[in-house]
mmCIF file of C-alpha atoms and ligand atoms in Angstrom:
data_model
loop_
_atom_site.group_PDB
_atom_site.id
_atom_site.type_symbol
_atom_site.label_atom_id
_atom_site.label_comp_id
_atom_site.label_asym_id
_atom_site.label_seq_id
_atom_site.Cartn_x
_atom_site.Cartn_y
_atom_site.Cartn_z
ATOM 1 C CA MET A 1 229.946 -1.679 -151.312
ATOM 2 C CA LYS A 2 227.705 -3.840 -151.722
ATOM 3 C CA LYS A 3 224.698 -3.785 -149.458
ATOM 4 C CA ILE A 4 223.812 -0.830 -146.859
ATOM 5 C CA GLY A 5 221.324 0.053 -144.287
ATOM 6 C CA ILE A 6 218.841 2.870 -143.674
ATOM 7 C CA LEU A 7 217.252 4.010 -141.067
ATOM 8 C CA THR A 8 214.739 7.121 -139.003
ATOM 9 C CA SER A 9 215.741 7.669 -135.904
ATOM 10 C CA GLY A 10 214.936 10.953 -132.809
ATOM 11 C CA GLY A 11 211.291 13.037 -133.752
ATOM 12 C CA ASP A 12 209.972 12.335 -137.320
ATOM 13 C CA ALA A 13 210.164 14.920 -139.866
ATOM 14 C CA PRO A 14 207.778 15.529 -143.272
ATOM 15 C CA GLY A 15 210.152 14.275 -145.712
ATOM 16 C CA MET A 16 211.902 11.567 -144.638
ATOM 17 C CA ASN A 17 209.878 9.434 -146.550
ATOM 18 C CA ALA A 18 210.978 11.646 -149.755
ATOM 19 C CA CYS A 19 215.107 10.910 -148.530
ATOM 20 C CA ILE A 20 214.433 7.430 -148.167
ATOM 21 C CA ARG A 21 212.515 7.352 -151.651
ATOM 22 C CA ALA A 22 215.516 8.648 -153.209
ATOM 23 C CA ALA A 23 218.338 6.700 -150.981
ATOM 24 C CA VAL A 24 216.345 3.816 -152.196
ATOM 25 C CA ARG A 25 216.149 4.744 -156.315
ATOM 26 C CA MET A 26 219.993 6.092 -156.235
ATOM 27 C CA ALA A 27 221.133 2.800 -154.260
ATOM 28 C CA ILE A 28 218.953 0.758 -157.153
ATOM 29 C CA HIS A 29 220.793 3.000 -159.195
ATOM 30 C CA ASN A 30 223.938 1.697 -158.287
ATOM 31 C CA SER A 31 223.777 -2.016 -158.149
ATOM 32 C CA LEU A 32 222.880 -1.564 -154.094
ATOM 33 C CA GLU A 33 221.057 -3.561 -152.351
ATOM 34 C CA ILE A 34 219.562 -1.627 -148.978
ATOM 35 C CA TYR A 35 217.949 -3.169 -146.192
ATOM 36 C CA GLY A 36 215.651 -0.334 -144.020
ATOM 37 C CA ILE A 37 215.769 -0.691 -140.463
ATOM 38 C CA ARG A 38 212.182 0.166 -138.318
ATOM 39 C CA ARG A 39 211.892 2.366 -135.462
ATOM 40 C CA GLY A 40 215.335 3.442 -135.672
ATOM 41 C CA TYR A 41 218.188 2.203 -133.306
ATOM 42 C CA ARG A 42 215.710 0.528 -131.396
ATOM 43 C CA GLY A 43 215.241 -1.807 -134.863
ATOM 44 C CA MET A 44 219.582 -2.046 -135.008
ATOM 45 C CA ILE A 45 219.590 -3.650 -131.579
ATOM 46 C CA GLU A 46 216.298 -6.117 -132.446
ATOM 47 C CA GLY A 47 217.671 -6.647 -135.750
ATOM 48 C CA ASP A 48 214.364 -5.580 -136.906
ATOM 49 C CA VAL A 49 215.382 -5.227 -140.598
ATOM 50 C CA PHE A 50 214.078 -5.419 -144.367
ATOM 51 C CA PRO A 51 214.581 -5.361 -147.702
ATOM 52 C CA LEU A 52 213.491 -2.110 -149.339
ATOM 53 C CA ASP A 53 212.729 -2.295 -153.465
ATOM 54 C CA ARG A 54 210.892 -0.040 -155.377
ATOM 55 C CA ARG A 55 207.855 -1.350 -154.212
ATOM 56 C CA VAL A 56 208.049 -0.665 -150.617
ATOM 57 C CA ILE A 57 208.866 2.996 -152.031
ATOM 58 C CA THR A 58 205.909 3.658 -154.545
ATOM 59 C CA ASN A 59 203.664 6.430 -153.431
ATOM 60 C CA ILE A 60 205.205 8.019 -150.438
ATOM 61 C CA ILE A 61 207.021 10.973 -151.329
ATOM 62 C CA HIS A 62 203.980 13.024 -150.640
ATOM 63 C CA GLN A 63 203.849 11.272 -147.565
ATOM 64 C CA GLY A 64 204.808 13.034 -143.712
ATOM 65 C CA GLY A 65 205.869 10.529 -140.981
ATOM 66 C CA THR A 66 208.512 7.797 -141.539
ATOM 67 C CA ILE A 67 208.052 4.136 -143.006
ATOM 68 C CA LEU A 68 210.851 3.041 -141.271
ATOM 69 C CA GLU A 69 209.265 3.939 -138.473
ATOM 70 C CA THR A 70 210.938 5.845 -135.437
ATOM 71 C CA ALA A 71 211.566 5.491 -131.470
ATOM 72 C CA ARG A 72 213.650 7.347 -128.616
ATOM 73 C CA ALA A 73 216.441 3.778 -127.354
ATOM 74 C CA PRO A 74 218.497 5.733 -124.805
ATOM 75 C CA GLU A 75 219.684 2.148 -124.304
ATOM 76 C CA PHE A 76 221.870 3.101 -127.869
ATOM 77 C CA GLU A 77 224.020 5.516 -125.643
ATOM 78 C CA GLY A 78 225.766 2.170 -123.778
ATOM 79 C CA ALA A 79 228.619 0.301 -125.966
ATOM 80 C CA ASP A 80 226.973 -3.125 -125.238
ATOM 81 C CA ALA A 81 223.856 -2.048 -126.671
ATOM 82 C CA ARG A 82 225.375 -0.617 -130.073
ATOM 83 C CA ALA A 83 227.885 -3.550 -130.567
ATOM 84 C CA GLN A 84 224.550 -5.929 -130.770
ATOM 85 C CA GLY A 85 222.936 -3.335 -132.930
ATOM 86 C CA VAL A 86 226.375 -3.637 -135.458
ATOM 87 C CA ASN A 87 226.895 -7.167 -135.267
ATOM 88 C CA ASN A 88 223.137 -7.665 -136.260
ATOM 89 C CA LEU A 89 224.209 -5.422 -138.993
ATOM 90 C CA GLN A 90 227.121 -7.052 -140.390
ATOM 91 C CA GLN A 91 225.330 -10.598 -140.368
ATOM 92 C CA ILE A 92 223.190 -9.739 -143.248
ATOM 93 C CA GLY A 93 226.582 -7.891 -144.845
ATOM 94 C CA ILE A 94 225.372 -4.575 -144.635
ATOM 95 C CA GLU A 95 228.571 -2.317 -145.408
ATOM 96 C CA GLY A 96 227.136 1.222 -144.624
ATOM 97 C CA LEU A 97 224.715 3.188 -143.554
ATOM 98 C CA ILE A 98 222.239 5.949 -143.462
ATOM 99 C CA LEU A 99 220.301 7.766 -140.503
ATOM 100 C CA ILE A 100 218.069 10.645 -140.671
ATOM 101 C CA GLY A 101 217.190 12.307 -137.403
ATOM 102 C CA GLY A 102 218.783 14.877 -135.393
ATOM 103 C CA ASP A 103 221.330 15.912 -133.398
ATOM 104 C CA GLY A 104 221.216 12.509 -130.406
ATOM 105 C CA THR A 105 220.775 10.375 -133.594
ATOM 106 C CA PHE A 106 224.704 12.088 -134.641
ATOM 107 C CA ARG A 107 225.801 11.723 -131.763
ATOM 108 C CA GLY A 108 225.297 7.576 -131.773
ATOM 109 C CA GLY A 109 226.658 8.194 -135.523
ATOM 110 C CA THR A 110 229.700 10.019 -134.433
ATOM 111 C CA MET A 111 230.153 6.383 -131.748
ATOM 112 C CA LEU A 112 228.806 3.925 -134.752
ATOM 113 C CA ALA A 113 231.691 5.436 -137.317
ATOM 114 C CA SER A 114 234.779 5.343 -134.794
ATOM 115 C CA GLU A 115 233.704 1.675 -133.339
ATOM 116 C CA SER A 116 233.216 0.365 -135.752
ATOM 117 C CA ASP A 117 233.736 -0.808 -139.803
ATOM 118 C CA ILE A 118 230.198 0.261 -140.580
ATOM 119 C CA SER A 119 230.480 3.196 -142.918
ATOM 120 C CA VAL A 120 228.386 6.302 -141.166
ATOM 121 C CA ILE A 121 226.964 9.097 -142.890
ATOM 122 C CA GLY A 122 223.709 11.422 -141.902
ATOM 123 C CA VAL A 123 221.250 13.062 -143.489
ATOM 124 C CA PRO A 124 219.664 15.769 -140.926
ATOM 125 C CA GLY A 125 215.931 15.334 -140.473
ATOM 126 C CA THR A 126 214.303 17.302 -137.895
ATOM 127 C CA ILE A 127 212.015 19.805 -137.944
ATOM 128 C CA ASP A 128 213.690 22.481 -135.572
ATOM 129 C CA ASN A 129 216.605 23.635 -138.372
ATOM 130 C CA ASP A 130 219.326 23.020 -135.509
ATOM 131 C CA ILE A 131 221.909 21.489 -137.204
ATOM 132 C CA TYR A 132 224.848 22.736 -137.685
ATOM 133 C CA GLY A 133 226.737 21.556 -141.744
ATOM 134 C CA THR A 134 223.221 22.565 -143.771
ATOM 135 C CA ASP A 135 221.606 25.812 -143.875
ATOM 136 C CA TYR A 136 218.141 24.356 -143.667
ATOM 137 C CA THR A 137 217.226 20.440 -142.126
ATOM 138 C CA ILE A 138 214.347 18.423 -144.281
ATOM 139 C CA GLY A 139 210.967 18.482 -142.154
ATOM 140 C CA PHE A 140 211.624 22.763 -140.610
ATOM 141 C CA ASP A 141 209.783 23.815 -144.147
ATOM 142 C CA THR A 142 206.737 22.153 -143.707
ATOM 143 C CA ALA A 143 206.837 22.823 -140.227
ATOM 144 C CA ILE A 144 207.029 26.784 -140.452
ATOM 145 C CA ASN A 145 204.018 26.474 -142.821
ATOM 146 C CA THR A 146 202.038 24.774 -140.102
ATOM 147 C CA ALA A 147 202.710 26.655 -137.835
ATOM 148 C CA LEU A 148 201.953 29.805 -140.142
ATOM 149 C CA GLU A 149 199.100 28.040 -141.505
ATOM 150 C CA ALA A 150 197.933 28.441 -137.642
ATOM 151 C CA ILE A 151 199.335 31.723 -136.664
ATOM 152 C CA ASP A 152 196.984 33.340 -139.406
ATOM 153 C CA ARG A 153 193.860 31.900 -138.593
ATOM 154 C CA ILE A 154 194.926 32.969 -134.944
ATOM 155 C CA ARG A 155 194.626 35.853 -136.666
ATOM 156 C CA ASP A 156 191.027 36.191 -137.565
ATOM 157 C CA THR A 157 190.056 34.992 -134.230
ATOM 158 C CA ALA A 158 192.691 37.912 -131.987
ATOM 159 C CA ARG A 159 190.644 40.497 -135.018
ATOM 160 C CA SER A 160 187.621 39.800 -133.965
ATOM 161 C CA HIS A 161 187.367 39.646 -130.587
ATOM 162 C CA GLU A 162 190.243 42.132 -129.815
ATOM 163 C CA ARG A 163 192.379 39.835 -128.300
ATOM 164 C CA LEU A 164 196.509 39.129 -127.553
ATOM 165 C CA PHE A 165 197.550 35.604 -128.281
ATOM 166 C CA PHE A 166 200.124 33.898 -127.301
ATOM 167 C CA VAL A 167 200.998 31.038 -129.799
ATOM 168 C CA GLU A 168 204.020 28.679 -128.604
ATOM 169 C CA VAL A 169 206.004 26.132 -131.035
ATOM 170 C CA MET A 170 208.157 23.849 -131.407
ATOM 171 C CA GLY A 171 211.535 23.860 -131.679
ATOM 172 C CA HIS A 172 213.510 22.339 -129.146
ATOM 173 C CA HIS A 173 216.377 24.702 -127.547
ATOM 174 C CA THR A 174 216.612 27.214 -130.665
ATOM 175 C CA GLY A 175 214.237 30.011 -132.258
ATOM 176 C CA PHE A 176 214.005 28.686 -135.469
ATOM 177 C CA ILE A 177 210.496 27.822 -135.712
ATOM 178 C CA ALA A 178 209.377 31.037 -133.964
ATOM 179 C CA LEU A 179 211.801 33.118 -135.813
ATOM 180 C CA GLU A 180 211.168 31.968 -139.266
ATOM 181 C CA SER A 181 206.744 31.405 -138.458
ATOM 182 C CA GLY A 182 206.835 34.819 -136.273
ATOM 183 C CA ILE A 183 208.241 37.416 -139.341
ATOM 184 C CA ALA A 184 205.401 35.319 -141.887
ATOM 185 C CA GLY A 185 202.937 35.462 -139.703
ATOM 186 C CA GLY A 186 203.179 39.490 -138.587
ATOM 187 C CA ALA A 187 204.513 38.640 -134.968
ATOM 188 C CA GLU A 188 204.028 41.649 -132.673
ATOM 189 C CA GLU A 189 206.257 39.799 -130.200
ATOM 190 C CA LEU A 190 209.261 37.084 -130.175
ATOM 191 C CA LEU A 191 209.968 34.942 -127.362
ATOM 192 C CA ILE A 192 212.968 32.950 -128.485
ATOM 193 C CA PRO A 193 215.993 31.786 -126.473
ATOM 194 C CA GLU A 194 218.762 33.709 -129.056
ATOM 195 C CA SER A 195 217.014 36.844 -127.510
ATOM 196 C CA PRO A 196 215.957 37.383 -124.156
ATOM 197 C CA LEU A 197 213.193 39.296 -123.554
ATOM 198 C CA GLU A 198 212.610 40.253 -119.498
ATOM 199 C CA ILE A 199 209.034 39.931 -118.906
ATOM 200 C CA ASP A 200 209.105 43.796 -117.819
ATOM 201 C CA GLU A 201 210.030 43.962 -122.030
ATOM 202 C CA LEU A 202 207.602 42.029 -123.255
ATOM 203 C CA CYS A 203 204.602 44.012 -121.434
ATOM 204 C CA SER A 204 205.674 47.173 -121.976
ATOM 205 C CA HIS A 205 206.031 47.050 -125.357
ATOM 206 C CA LEU A 206 202.242 44.862 -125.264
ATOM 207 C CA VAL A 207 201.163 48.133 -123.765
ATOM 208 C CA GLU A 208 202.912 50.172 -126.278
ATOM 209 C CA ILE A 209 201.080 48.533 -129.180
ATOM 210 C CA PHE A 210 197.600 48.779 -127.085
ATOM 211 C CA TYR A 211 198.914 52.553 -126.521
ATOM 212 C CA ARG A 212 199.085 52.868 -130.588
ATOM 213 C CA GLY A 213 195.871 51.638 -131.002
ATOM 214 C CA LYS A 214 195.994 48.688 -132.085
ATOM 215 C CA LYS A 215 193.335 46.061 -130.827
ATOM 216 C CA SER A 216 195.362 42.770 -130.677
ATOM 217 C CA ALA A 217 198.541 41.302 -131.196
ATOM 218 C CA ILE A 218 200.123 38.044 -130.989
ATOM 219 C CA VAL A 219 203.368 36.644 -129.407
ATOM 220 C CA ILE A 220 205.146 33.781 -130.902
ATOM 221 C CA VAL A 221 207.179 31.621 -128.142
ATOM 222 C CA ALA A 222 209.655 29.148 -128.586
ATOM 223 C CA GLU A 223 208.927 26.458 -126.177
ATOM 224 C CA THR A 224 212.459 25.484 -125.797
ATOM 225 C CA ASP A 225 212.707 22.943 -122.714
ATOM 226 C CA LYS A 226 209.202 24.616 -120.800
ATOM 227 C CA PRO A 227 206.867 23.530 -123.148
ATOM 228 C CA GLY A 228 203.265 24.682 -121.659
ATOM 229 C CA ASN A 229 205.473 27.555 -120.778
ATOM 230 C CA SER A 230 203.266 30.200 -122.388
ATOM 231 C CA PHE A 231 200.458 29.960 -119.749
ATOM 232 C CA GLN A 232 202.838 31.293 -116.901
ATOM 233 C CA ILE A 233 203.863 33.863 -119.394
ATOM 234 C CA ALA A 234 200.974 34.969 -120.212
ATOM 235 C CA ASN A 235 199.832 34.913 -116.465
ATOM 236 C CA GLU A 236 202.344 36.893 -115.509
ATOM 237 C CA VAL A 237 201.374 39.732 -118.802
ATOM 238 C CA LYS A 238 197.809 39.845 -116.912
ATOM 239 C CA ASP A 239 198.747 40.493 -113.465
ATOM 240 C CA ARG A 240 201.395 43.520 -114.378
ATOM 241 C CA THR A 241 199.241 45.088 -117.338
ATOM 242 C CA GLY A 242 195.608 43.568 -117.173
ATOM 243 C CA PHE A 243 195.837 42.211 -119.878
ATOM 244 C CA ASP A 244 193.456 39.752 -121.125
ATOM 245 C CA SER A 245 194.514 36.927 -123.291
ATOM 246 C CA ARG A 246 194.605 33.607 -124.486
ATOM 247 C CA VAL A 247 197.124 30.887 -124.794
ATOM 248 C CA CYS A 248 197.643 28.126 -128.226
ATOM 249 C CA ILE A 249 200.056 25.658 -127.797
ATOM 250 C CA LEU A 250 200.525 23.762 -131.304
ATOM 251 C CA GLY A 251 201.935 21.397 -130.487
ATOM 252 C CA HIS A 252 202.709 18.224 -132.183
ATOM 253 C CA VAL A 253 200.589 19.099 -134.936
ATOM 254 C CA GLN A 254 203.743 20.664 -136.721
ATOM 255 C CA ARG A 255 205.187 17.686 -137.067
ATOM 256 C CA GLY A 256 203.266 15.970 -138.488
ATOM 257 C CA GLY A 257 201.808 16.839 -142.770
ATOM 258 C CA ARG A 258 202.425 17.073 -146.357
ATOM 259 C CA PRO A 259 205.760 17.797 -146.927
ATOM 260 C CA THR A 260 206.448 20.893 -148.391
ATOM 261 C CA ALA A 261 208.086 20.697 -151.956
ATOM 262 C CA HIS A 262 211.116 22.887 -150.285
ATOM 263 C CA ASP A 263 211.405 19.548 -148.261
ATOM 264 C CA ARG A 264 210.445 17.111 -151.116
ATOM 265 C CA ILE A 265 213.682 18.889 -153.137
ATOM 266 C CA LEU A 266 215.625 18.723 -150.185
ATOM 267 C CA ALA A 267 215.296 15.365 -148.842
ATOM 268 C CA SER A 268 215.244 13.973 -152.198
ATOM 269 C CA ARG A 269 219.246 15.502 -152.445
ATOM 270 C CA LEU A 270 220.363 14.909 -148.959
ATOM 271 C CA GLY A 271 219.276 10.858 -150.328
ATOM 272 C CA ILE A 272 221.308 11.037 -152.646
ATOM 273 C CA ALA A 273 224.180 11.979 -151.760
ATOM 274 C CA ALA A 274 223.813 10.095 -149.142
ATOM 275 C CA VAL A 275 224.427 7.156 -150.987
ATOM 276 C CA GLN A 276 226.740 8.517 -153.705
ATOM 277 C CA ALA A 277 229.083 9.675 -150.233
ATOM 278 C CA LEU A 278 228.789 5.777 -149.678
ATOM 279 C CA ILE A 279 230.162 4.935 -152.543
ATOM 280 C CA ASP A 280 232.961 7.805 -152.531
ATOM 281 C CA GLY A 281 234.257 5.498 -150.037
ATOM 282 C CA LYS A 282 233.307 8.325 -146.837
ATOM 283 C CA SER A 283 232.158 7.649 -142.875
ATOM 284 C CA GLY A 284 230.874 9.754 -140.506
ATOM 285 C CA HIS A 285 230.148 12.768 -141.509
ATOM 286 C CA MET A 286 227.056 14.627 -142.608
ATOM 287 C CA VAL A 287 225.561 15.482 -145.748
ATOM 288 C CA GLY A 288 224.137 19.435 -145.410
ATOM 289 C CA GLU A 289 222.735 21.468 -148.155
ATOM 290 C CA VAL A 290 224.969 25.599 -148.197
ATOM 291 C CA ASN A 291 224.107 28.028 -150.458
ATOM 292 C CA ARG A 292 221.976 25.284 -152.234
ATOM 293 C CA LYS A 293 225.089 23.471 -152.601
ATOM 294 C CA ILE A 294 225.497 19.674 -151.439
ATOM 295 C CA VAL A 295 228.096 20.350 -149.004
ATOM 296 C CA LEU A 296 230.127 16.822 -146.132
ATOM 297 C CA THR A 297 230.699 17.584 -141.989
ATOM 298 C CA PRO A 298 232.434 15.830 -139.765
ATOM 299 C CA LEU A 299 229.618 14.204 -137.624
ATOM 300 C CA ARG A 300 231.026 15.330 -134.413
ATOM 301 C CA ASP A 301 230.778 19.020 -135.727
ATOM 302 C CA THR A 302 227.071 18.754 -136.608
ATOM 303 C CA TRP A 303 226.325 18.446 -132.921
ATOM 304 C CA GLN A 304 229.600 19.716 -131.186
ATOM 305 C CA LYS A 305 229.080 23.486 -133.384
ATOM 306 C CA GLN A 306 226.210 26.037 -132.604
ATOM 307 C CA LYS A 307 224.089 26.692 -135.793
ATOM 308 C CA SER A 308 223.089 30.288 -135.171
ATOM 309 C CA LEU A 309 220.039 32.185 -136.353
ATOM 310 C CA HIS A 310 219.985 34.116 -139.500
ATOM 311 C CA LYS A 311 221.383 37.726 -138.505
ATOM 312 C CA GLY A 312 218.873 39.490 -141.368
ATOM 313 C CA LEU A 313 216.087 37.544 -139.927
ATOM 314 C CA GLN A 314 217.162 38.472 -137.091
ATOM 315 C CA GLU A 315 216.753 42.376 -138.148
ATOM 316 C CA THR A 316 213.933 42.109 -140.074
ATOM 317 C CA SER A 317 212.110 40.353 -137.982
ATOM 318 C CA ALA A 318 213.052 43.251 -134.481
ATOM 319 C CA LEU A 319 212.142 46.039 -137.606
ATOM 320 C CA LEU A 320 208.819 44.381 -138.170
ATOM 321 C CA ARG A 321 208.550 44.098 -134.601
ATOM 322 C CA GLU A 322 209.152 47.964 -133.494
HETATM 323 P P1 LIG B 1 215.411 15.432 -132.972
HETATM 324 O O1 LIG B 1 216.153 16.702 -133.340
HETATM 325 O O2 LIG B 1 214.316 15.345 -133.999
HETATM 326 O O3 LIG B 1 214.367 15.217 -132.245
HETATM 327 P P2 LIG B 1 217.442 13.615 -132.789
HETATM 328 O O4 LIG B 1 217.496 12.880 -132.961
HETATM 329 O O5 LIG B 1 217.601 14.686 -131.642
HETATM 330 O O6 LIG B 1 216.017 13.583 -133.346
HETATM 331 P P3 LIG B 1 217.033 11.888 -130.392
HETATM 332 O O7 LIG B 1 216.054 11.438 -129.600
HETATM 333 O O8 LIG B 1 218.233 12.956 -129.192
HETATM 334 O O9 LIG B 1 217.307 12.599 -130.915
HETATM 335 O O10 LIG B 1 218.017 11.369 -130.198
HETATM 336 C C1 LIG B 1 217.648 9.805 -131.137
HETATM 337 C C2 LIG B 1 218.255 9.180 -130.682
HETATM 338 O O11 LIG B 1 220.271 8.906 -130.952
HETATM 339 C C3 LIG B 1 217.891 8.047 -129.246
HETATM 340 O O12 LIG B 1 217.361 7.373 -128.591
HETATM 341 C C4 LIG B 1 219.596 7.750 -129.341
HETATM 342 O O13 LIG B 1 218.808 5.849 -130.333
HETATM 343 C C5 LIG B 1 219.854 7.936 -129.953
HETATM 344 N N1 LIG B 1 221.479 9.003 -128.970
HETATM 345 C C6 LIG B 1 220.557 10.437 -128.457
HETATM 346 N N2 LIG B 1 222.480 10.680 -128.279
HETATM 347 C C7 LIG B 1 222.560 9.654 -127.652
HETATM 348 C C8 LIG B 1 224.480 9.424 -127.106
HETATM 349 N N3 LIG B 1 224.870 10.568 -126.248
HETATM 350 N N4 LIG B 1 225.064 8.387 -127.455
HETATM 351 C C9 LIG B 1 224.368 7.365 -128.132
HETATM 352 N N5 LIG B 1 223.509 7.129 -129.017
HETATM 353 C C10 LIG B 1 222.777 8.679 -128.956
#
């Protein structure tokens, strides 16, 4: 293998740049030419490809976002668009491709690996942490720290005004961000899809909390597939308990910002591991980190199997919210 390509796809995540940097350095170290593909699968279909060298990846390790840019390209679900993309890469002589993204990106990658001669290796890059085959995805640690900073600020005002707050965090269909930022932020209640809570249970817990003498409370809500749903929950709580509240939707601030040390280190390891996997002749796999060891998982498993929330963390959270 002489030439490889790399792209970022789906939602951007802090640490993607650190991963690109590591992959480029590892490629150069092994005398491989490496090409960047702009805007994910969209750029692959359009042939928007350029050579990467040490100069391009200088001073990007600390930057959020992705220098390769990213996009949603639904047309990639069609075989013609994928064939066009493969053709564009093969014309340049690219034989291996690194995909940094989430489950949607890996669905496309699974197809690519089975339909073409290009070797495909995935790297988990999404703030949601919802990818099977790795303890953490690149961007998750930064996202929970960004959420935590906001929760801490909200606690100051909640305490001063003796208020109930609903803070809505991202996480796709899962409660990873909600659970971990909730524990760290001392949330009084947690609404996540993995352990749904009826509105009556939520209300009686809040009534109990305030009866015991608490003057303020923060409920962390995972947005799931209903962003903005916290407003409705807050209204229902008001109807049943009379508690006035404020709603804060953290939204896209969770996607940006300087990656934490944890995300930079994870991204650096996985960027190197992805190039190594291509050199070793692997394809159709994702590189992940499990118990601090690099692990290869079939791409299909990463989106077909479901990653569960950490049981111990769920128990910790439940106990601290009693
Ligand atoms: P995130 O979880 O951070 O949003 P993601 O990779 O899941 O990241 P998606 O928008 O779901 O983000 O997917 C990224 C891209 O992958 C899509 O825009 C599309 O080009 C491609 N893709 C998604 N699903 C499929 C599929 N079933 N077949 C082929 N390509 C797909």
